[in-house]
Amino acid sequence: MSRASSSQHTTSAGAGHSRWVRVTHWIVAGSVLTLAVSGFTILMAHPRLYWGAVGNDLTPALLELPVSRNYRHGGWAVATQSFPDGGSAVSAVRTYGILNQDGWARSLHFLAAWFLVVTGAAYLLAGIFTGHLRRDLVPRTGELTRQRLWNDLTGRLRRKIRAAAGGPPYGLVQKCTYCAVVFLGLPLMVITGMGMSPAITAAYPWLCGMFGGSQSARTIHFCVFALLLLFVVVHVVMVATSGFGRQMRAMTFGKANMNSAGVITSRRTLITGLASAGGLLLGGCSETEPPTYGKVLRMGDLLTYRAQRLLLPTRSLAKEYSRSDITSIPAIGTTDPADPHQWAYNERNGALYQRLRSAQFADWRLRVEGSVARPGSYSLSDLQHFPARTQITKHTCEEGWSAIAEWTGVPLRTVLEAAGIRPSARFVSFYAFDDDAESIDMLDALHPQTILAYGMNGGDLPIAHGAPLRLRVERQLGYKSLKFLHRIVVTDRFEDLGKLSEPRNGWAWYVGI
């Protein structure tokens, strides 16, 4: 018998899945399941879908999903005009509590995404070099006829399914479905995910533009993943109806019927593959990097940070809009540090903020200290005498909504240079009146669009949006743009910012995606 005919005979008999196919299959399966759970949790924070560049609770939704109490909220405070001279854009403060578990869910989501991307790339490369994709997965030209597709589909619907031995050959419907998942569904899910990233879209704006905006990308991302979950459900049903135990043994151990020694060997192979993938993703963490606190979820955040710093241009600019693009924008989080009913209220700082506000912030000062040659303090008037920058940019909240607003302020770089930033400086920490704290690395601190904003939409910065001064970090998610600033500390290494910092409360330190 010739080599070709022997190979054909082996395949038709169901030789089982290759070892690398089995390992990548289960890593991808685990990743997709994790993405489903974490993605649903993320969606619950803002279960409204939009089309275009922006969308939030103060703008119409394309679709509202009843998956949490957030989808039909209890209401907002009386809306105020966003422009001092009028206009249609408004701002409002929430009057209700929301369900938001985005912190751990986002970190887990991106950790699973890294496993999916790395394993998926390995599968594609191995499939190309071994001929698996061409031989077993991609339909041949002669197979792709409507009659053959119809016959295969109706046969499966009538449960005329062979008692599969596990592995190729696949039916025509299987091939088409697997190709749609491998070459269309999963890549589209990854690309739309990147289309929602402030850092990635700043570097490659076409990723966002090809979908019509980041909110369109979010909507497509959700719809594609819903279809992938439907595929998983149908796939499991088909496996069950064609011999569940036999199929599971074939995909896990390589053959439908195995002795105990073969099971142990194959199990070791699978565990080794999973451990290797985990080591690839989680290895190399350093105490000098942004915080991990020894948690697996933080490892994924660190990997995202390293990858974006390595692969993205350092000076890419977030898209800037025209005044006609300015939209309504919610005010969330702490909206008044002097209000004792707010969750982050600090009695001492609240009383101080109230006194400063009563005097129109005339006595307010921004302290700049740490790794600088000339530590000191700046009044609001001092900051306004520096060359100002005005930018109309998109604010992307980790909850899922976004808005466009105009911000006026002094570039952070200007203030740091005036204070004499030292060459050894690596991080900049920010402290607010509500005891919140943030930090960014020096690359973001010196970015031209990172500003200390004292104006919004042509007027003074409103109280609810962080008066008298807030940070704007345009290439990260909104919660990095800390409000109610009173102190900046430049450091030579990362420092723990206390119990209200993001890593201590389950939130990622770097949120460029």
XYZ file of C-alpha atoms in Angstrom:
513
model
C 0.000 0.000 0.000
C 1.356 3.438 -0.898
C 2.118 6.103 1.711
C -0.710 8.297 0.410
C -3.310 5.561 0.521
C -2.110 4.466 3.950
C -2.490 7.995 5.257
C -5.951 8.254 3.762
C -6.971 4.949 5.297
C -5.698 5.982 8.731
C -7.568 9.269 8.633
C -10.819 7.721 7.541
C -10.566 5.185 10.301
C -10.356 7.948 12.885
C -6.745 7.935 14.031
C -7.519 10.323 16.862
C -6.336 13.827 17.549
C -2.677 14.796 17.554
C -1.133 15.620 20.909
C -0.730 19.314 20.102
C -4.354 19.506 18.926
C -5.565 18.040 22.214
C -3.483 20.382 24.362
C -4.441 23.524 22.441
C -8.095 22.440 22.337
C -8.403 22.276 26.114
C -6.465 25.488 26.722
C -8.715 27.307 24.249
C -11.819 25.679 25.761
C -10.809 26.802 29.252
C -10.002 30.276 27.966
C -13.361 30.652 26.223
C -15.245 29.485 29.321
C -13.302 31.960 31.465
C -13.910 34.734 28.939
C -17.627 33.951 29.023
C -17.911 34.199 32.816
C -15.718 37.286 33.163
C -17.203 38.948 30.076
C -20.738 38.523 31.386
C -19.662 40.066 34.691
C -18.133 43.022 32.831
C -21.297 43.446 30.766
C -23.419 43.554 33.933
C -21.719 46.808 34.956
C -23.146 48.575 31.899
C -25.593 46.329 29.993
C -26.356 48.882 27.292
C -25.014 48.600 23.742
C -24.476 51.506 21.347
C -23.363 52.211 17.812
C -20.694 54.762 16.975
C -17.829 56.333 18.888
C -19.538 56.990 22.228
C -22.545 56.080 24.330
C -23.577 56.386 27.977
C -26.596 56.523 30.292
C -27.382 60.065 29.141
C -27.523 59.091 25.450
C -29.869 56.675 23.626
C -28.900 52.998 23.569
C -29.072 50.644 20.614
C -29.976 47.768 22.927
C -30.565 47.395 26.661
C -29.909 43.953 28.114
C -31.797 42.997 31.314
C -28.842 41.184 32.890
C -28.442 43.298 36.037
C -30.166 46.073 37.908
C -27.939 48.537 36.034
C -29.752 48.211 32.719
C -32.706 50.282 33.921
C -31.298 52.536 36.580
C -33.179 54.348 39.279
C -32.394 57.803 37.972
C -29.966 60.672 37.889
C -29.797 64.010 39.634
C -31.048 67.031 37.715
C -28.894 67.363 34.611
C -26.767 70.485 34.233
C -25.522 72.055 31.026
C -22.025 70.961 30.034
C -21.386 74.290 28.282
C -21.402 77.571 30.223
C -23.203 79.221 27.287
C -25.790 76.479 26.837
C -25.932 73.611 24.383
C -27.450 70.165 24.164
C -24.716 68.293 26.059
C -25.475 67.774 29.747
C -23.880 66.209 32.797
C -25.559 64.465 35.711
C -24.719 62.586 38.907
C -26.050 59.121 39.731
C -28.603 58.831 42.495
C -28.428 55.042 42.755
C -25.892 52.347 43.502
C -24.783 50.065 40.698
C -23.521 46.510 40.530
C -19.886 46.672 39.464
C -17.448 43.755 39.753
C -15.305 44.934 36.856
C -12.043 44.866 38.811
C -11.403 41.132 39.088
C -13.520 40.395 36.004
C -11.449 42.610 33.705
C -8.149 41.206 34.968
C -9.398 37.630 34.588
C -10.829 38.459 31.157
C -7.524 39.726 29.814
C -5.541 36.914 31.420
C -7.806 34.415 29.640
C -7.484 36.448 26.442
C -3.701 36.100 26.596
C -4.034 32.326 26.919
C -6.460 32.319 23.988
C -4.284 34.470 21.720
C -1.006 32.676 22.448
C -2.545 29.213 22.198
C -4.564 30.139 19.117
C -1.455 31.421 17.366
C 0.402 28.218 18.276
C -2.492 26.141 16.914
C -2.533 28.024 13.608
C 1.232 27.746 13.129
C 1.252 24.050 13.986
C -1.776 23.480 11.771
C -0.036 25.107 8.817
C 3.290 23.318 9.211
C 1.792 19.870 9.889
C -0.841 20.177 7.180
C -3.656 19.678 9.704
C -5.595 22.731 8.544
C -5.363 21.865 4.858
C -5.905 18.134 5.322
C -8.551 17.976 8.050
C -10.200 21.359 8.551
C -10.479 23.399 5.353
C -13.150 22.054 2.958
C -11.884 21.030 -0.446
C -13.154 22.959 -3.444
C -15.186 20.045 -4.752
C -16.939 19.597 -1.410
C -18.414 23.081 -1.236
C -21.713 22.603 -3.002
C -25.125 23.553 -1.701
C -26.409 20.014 -2.151
C -23.600 18.463 -0.090
C -23.991 21.061 2.630
C -27.738 20.473 2.715
C -27.375 16.697 2.817
C -24.835 16.845 5.639
C -26.907 19.336 7.617
C -30.206 17.476 7.258
C -28.500 14.214 8.118
C -27.239 15.688 11.367
C -30.587 17.244 12.176
C -32.150 13.814 11.728
C -29.487 12.450 14.091
C -27.865 10.364 11.402
C -24.540 10.874 13.101
C -21.863 8.256 13.005
C -20.604 6.838 16.275
C -17.400 8.812 15.955
C -14.126 7.219 16.929
C -12.745 10.643 17.775
C -10.818 12.915 15.446
C -10.852 13.426 11.682
C -12.368 13.028 9.185
C -14.945 15.745 9.834
C -18.232 16.227 8.046
C -18.711 19.153 5.694
C -20.843 21.136 8.151
C -18.231 20.519 10.841
C -15.453 21.774 8.595
C -17.335 24.924 7.632
C -18.279 25.623 11.246
C -14.773 25.040 12.583
C -13.305 27.273 9.869
C -15.814 30.014 10.702
C -14.784 29.840 14.365
C -11.021 29.575 13.780
C -10.631 32.039 10.913
C -13.506 34.478 11.534
C -15.124 34.325 14.974
C -12.106 34.193 17.276
C -9.999 36.701 15.280
C -12.956 39.112 15.072
C -13.477 38.845 18.815
C -9.813 39.687 19.439
C -9.764 42.571 16.939
C -12.958 44.159 18.289
C -11.502 43.823 21.782
C -8.447 45.771 20.664
C -10.781 48.296 19.013
C -12.024 49.232 22.496
C -8.528 49.864 23.881
C -7.595 53.547 24.399
C -3.877 52.805 24.045
C -4.132 50.547 20.994
C -6.567 52.789 19.106
C -4.361 55.803 19.831
C -1.540 53.989 18.040
C -3.700 52.383 15.352
C -6.913 54.429 14.962
C -8.028 52.341 11.974
C -8.750 49.473 14.394
C -11.530 51.575 15.865
C -12.526 53.268 12.619
C -13.080 50.023 10.726
C -16.034 49.253 13.011
C -17.449 52.780 13.091
C -16.223 53.590 16.608
C -15.287 51.943 19.883
C -18.900 51.481 20.981
C -19.666 49.757 17.680
C -16.663 47.505 18.320
C -18.060 46.722 21.787
C -21.457 45.811 20.322
C -19.902 43.586 17.646
C -17.641 42.040 20.299
C -20.692 41.054 22.338
C -22.619 39.687 19.342
C -19.685 37.622 18.062
C -19.076 36.146 21.480
C -22.768 35.275 21.804
C -22.469 33.355 18.517
C -19.327 31.606 19.766
C -21.166 30.531 22.906
C -23.966 29.193 20.714
C -21.340 27.206 18.809
C -20.001 25.797 22.086
C -23.476 24.680 23.164
C -24.210 23.011 19.812
C -20.724 21.480 19.783
C -21.237 19.899 23.206
C -24.661 18.576 22.175
C -23.196 17.009 19.033
C -20.387 15.437 21.041
C -22.918 13.991 23.470
C -25.078 12.520 20.712
C -22.121 10.930 18.916
C -20.669 9.159 21.942
C -19.710 11.532 24.743
C -17.338 9.261 26.645
C -15.545 8.081 23.533
C -15.184 11.628 22.179
C -13.910 12.989 25.485
C -11.326 10.223 25.780
C -10.215 10.841 22.209
C -9.808 14.599 22.719
C -8.182 14.214 26.132
C -6.014 11.115 25.770
C -5.683 10.728 22.012
C -7.663 7.540 21.507
C -11.205 6.474 22.190
C -10.062 3.280 23.948
C -6.946 3.373 26.124
C -5.375 1.330 28.861
C -4.546 2.902 32.209
C -0.890 3.463 31.308
C -1.894 5.409 28.208
C -4.324 7.504 30.215
C -1.635 8.424 32.747
C 0.871 9.295 30.013
C -1.592 11.437 28.079
C -2.769 13.136 31.243
C 0.819 14.064 32.023
C 1.189 15.439 28.507
C -1.901 17.602 28.923
C -0.824 18.887 32.332
C 2.659 19.623 30.989
C 1.164 21.605 28.114
C -1.057 23.635 30.420
C 1.814 24.314 32.804
C 4.060 25.392 29.938
C 1.456 27.836 28.653
C 0.976 29.210 32.149
C 4.702 29.595 32.631
C 5.004 31.426 29.328
C 2.339 33.930 30.322
C 3.172 34.415 33.981
C 6.930 34.143 34.045
C 9.362 36.961 34.554
C 7.430 39.116 37.009
C 9.586 41.643 38.815
C 9.103 43.712 41.927
C 10.327 46.743 40.017
C 7.397 46.462 37.614
C 3.842 47.672 38.348
C 2.233 45.751 41.213
C 1.193 42.110 41.176
C 0.809 41.495 44.930
C 1.437 37.826 44.192
C -1.945 37.328 42.534
C -2.427 35.467 39.278
C -4.836 38.116 37.980
C -2.213 40.818 38.429
C 0.190 38.731 36.336
C -2.118 39.127 33.352
C -2.244 42.885 33.937
C 1.543 42.986 34.026
C 1.771 41.054 30.770
C -0.618 43.519 29.111
C 1.453 46.436 30.398
C 4.712 44.952 29.133
C 3.275 44.032 25.742
C 1.771 47.466 25.124
C 4.924 49.255 26.219
C 7.002 47.013 23.947
C 4.792 47.022 20.858
C 2.998 50.390 20.797
C 4.576 53.698 19.715
C 5.465 55.767 22.763
C 4.209 59.077 21.343
C 0.965 57.996 19.720
C -1.847 60.489 20.331
C -5.422 59.742 21.296
C -7.910 61.013 18.736
C -9.026 64.597 19.259
C -12.485 65.751 18.222
C -14.230 69.009 17.326
C -16.544 70.929 19.654
C -19.550 69.699 17.709
C -18.648 66.154 18.795
C -18.924 66.925 22.526
C -21.542 64.718 24.185
C -23.359 64.420 27.468
C -21.162 62.899 30.162
C -22.087 61.248 33.473
C -20.279 62.209 36.663
C -19.514 59.059 38.651
C -17.388 57.983 41.595
C -16.795 60.703 44.160
C -18.625 63.811 42.976
C -18.179 65.923 46.118
C -15.435 65.167 48.687
C -17.295 67.315 51.244
C -20.413 65.127 51.113
C -20.384 62.704 54.098
C -22.783 60.349 52.285
C -20.236 59.438 49.612
C -18.393 56.156 50.014
C -14.859 57.624 49.996
C -15.626 60.468 52.407
C -12.769 61.505 54.690
C -13.868 63.786 57.514
C -10.648 65.806 57.743
C -10.191 66.184 53.991
C -13.910 66.774 53.500
C -13.901 69.712 55.904
C -10.765 71.123 54.268
C -12.272 70.779 50.802
C -15.439 72.544 51.943
C -13.420 75.518 53.246
C -11.382 75.731 50.035
C -14.490 75.543 47.882
C -16.201 78.282 49.906
C -13.252 80.555 49.079
C -13.425 79.677 45.359
C -10.231 77.615 45.811
C -8.155 80.772 46.301
C -6.187 79.051 49.089
C -5.903 75.687 47.353
C -2.395 74.488 46.568
C -0.973 71.584 44.577
C 2.110 70.179 46.283
C 4.801 68.641 44.061
C 7.503 66.684 45.870
C 9.600 63.540 45.817
C 12.308 62.932 43.233
C 12.464 66.558 42.080
C 15.134 69.218 42.524
C 12.695 72.011 43.430
C 9.743 70.705 45.469
C 7.047 73.267 46.079
C 3.385 74.150 45.792
C 1.326 75.802 43.076
C -1.891 77.782 43.322
C -4.578 77.524 40.683
C -3.418 80.896 39.374
C 0.166 79.610 39.143
C -0.945 76.659 37.036
C -3.049 78.890 34.796
C 0.023 81.016 34.043
C 1.781 78.039 32.469
C 1.185 77.519 28.725
C -2.226 75.839 28.495
C -3.364 72.946 26.358
C -6.972 72.345 25.278
C -7.981 68.947 23.937
C -11.332 67.410 23.051
C -10.994 63.713 23.766
C -12.997 60.612 24.560
C -13.405 59.536 28.162
C -13.720 55.738 28.279
C -15.057 54.326 31.537
C -14.150 50.811 32.645
C -17.882 50.153 33.075
C -18.239 50.227 29.288
C -19.641 53.678 28.512
C -17.841 56.612 26.913
C -18.276 60.336 26.293
C -16.479 63.211 24.582
C -15.539 66.395 26.439
C -13.183 69.340 26.143
C -10.439 69.653 28.756
C -8.174 72.645 29.367
C -5.129 72.576 31.604
C -1.381 72.537 31.905
C 0.627 69.580 30.578
C 1.901 67.498 33.484
C 5.307 67.503 31.837
C 5.475 71.294 32.171
C 4.853 71.153 35.923
C 7.335 68.310 36.441
C 10.027 70.137 34.485
C 9.373 73.298 36.500
C 9.908 71.242 39.660
C 13.144 69.801 38.264
C 12.342 66.140 37.760
C 15.388 63.949 38.444
C 16.784 61.494 35.836
C 16.144 58.549 38.190
C 12.390 59.227 38.382
C 10.180 56.417 37.047
C 6.677 56.915 38.467
C 4.372 59.783 39.403
C 1.798 59.355 42.180
C -1.309 61.501 42.652
C -3.378 62.059 45.796
C -6.942 63.371 46.017
C -9.189 64.939 48.654
C -11.372 61.815 48.786
C -8.290 59.777 49.832
C -8.126 58.140 46.424
C -4.697 57.689 44.878
C -3.295 56.865 41.451
C 0.083 56.487 39.811
C 1.382 56.314 36.254
C 4.767 55.577 34.758
C 7.015 58.277 33.372
C 6.121 57.488 29.770
C 2.485 58.438 30.376
C 3.446 61.297 32.693
C 5.515 63.005 29.987
C 3.006 62.326 27.199
C 1.798 65.594 25.609
C -1.884 64.740 26.179
C -1.440 64.021 29.895
C -2.612 67.248 31.483
C -3.688 68.701 34.815
C -7.118 70.003 33.816
C -8.747 73.014 35.464
C -11.296 73.690 32.714
C -14.021 71.688 30.987
C -16.072 72.518 27.890
C -15.002 76.159 27.883
C -15.673 76.855 31.575
C -14.185 76.083 34.967
C -13.935 72.436 35.949
C -17.209 71.529 37.733
C -17.173 70.108 41.254
C -18.671 66.802 40.114
C -15.858 66.362 37.590
C -13.001 67.051 39.991
C -12.591 70.783 40.706
C -10.311 72.512 41.121
C -7.896 70.159 39.339
C -8.011 66.689 37.846
C -5.619 64.486 35.946
C -6.291 63.505 32.334
C -4.522 60.374 31.027
C -6.009 59.976 27.574
C -4.494 56.605 26.646
C -5.899 54.768 29.659
C -9.380 54.139 31.026
C -11.216 56.853 32.891
C -10.462 55.904 36.478
C -6.784 56.761 35.946
C -7.838 60.404 35.414
C -7.987 61.152 39.131
C -10.208 63.994 40.359
C -9.810 66.505 43.239
C -5.999 66.611 43.180
C -3.963 68.210 45.953
C -0.593 66.412 45.889
C 1.873 64.901 43.396
C 4.838 62.736 44.399
C 7.552 61.714 41.926
C 9.248 58.408 42.806
C 12.186 56.354 41.582
C 10.258 53.073 41.907
C 6.693 51.942 42.282
C 5.206 52.677 45.701
C 2.129 51.261 47.401
C -0.441 54.054 47.496
C -2.537 52.704 50.339
C -5.819 50.945 50.865
C -7.760 53.001 48.302
C -5.387 52.337 45.395
C -6.592 50.077 42.568
C -4.435 46.963 43.169
C -5.493 46.794 46.818
C -9.147 46.794 45.738
C -8.918 44.309 42.897
C -8.457 46.798 40.051
C -5.693 46.790 37.471
C -2.933 49.372 37.808
C -2.438 49.722 34.051
C -5.621 50.042 31.986
C -4.545 50.844 28.444
C -7.076 48.214 27.376
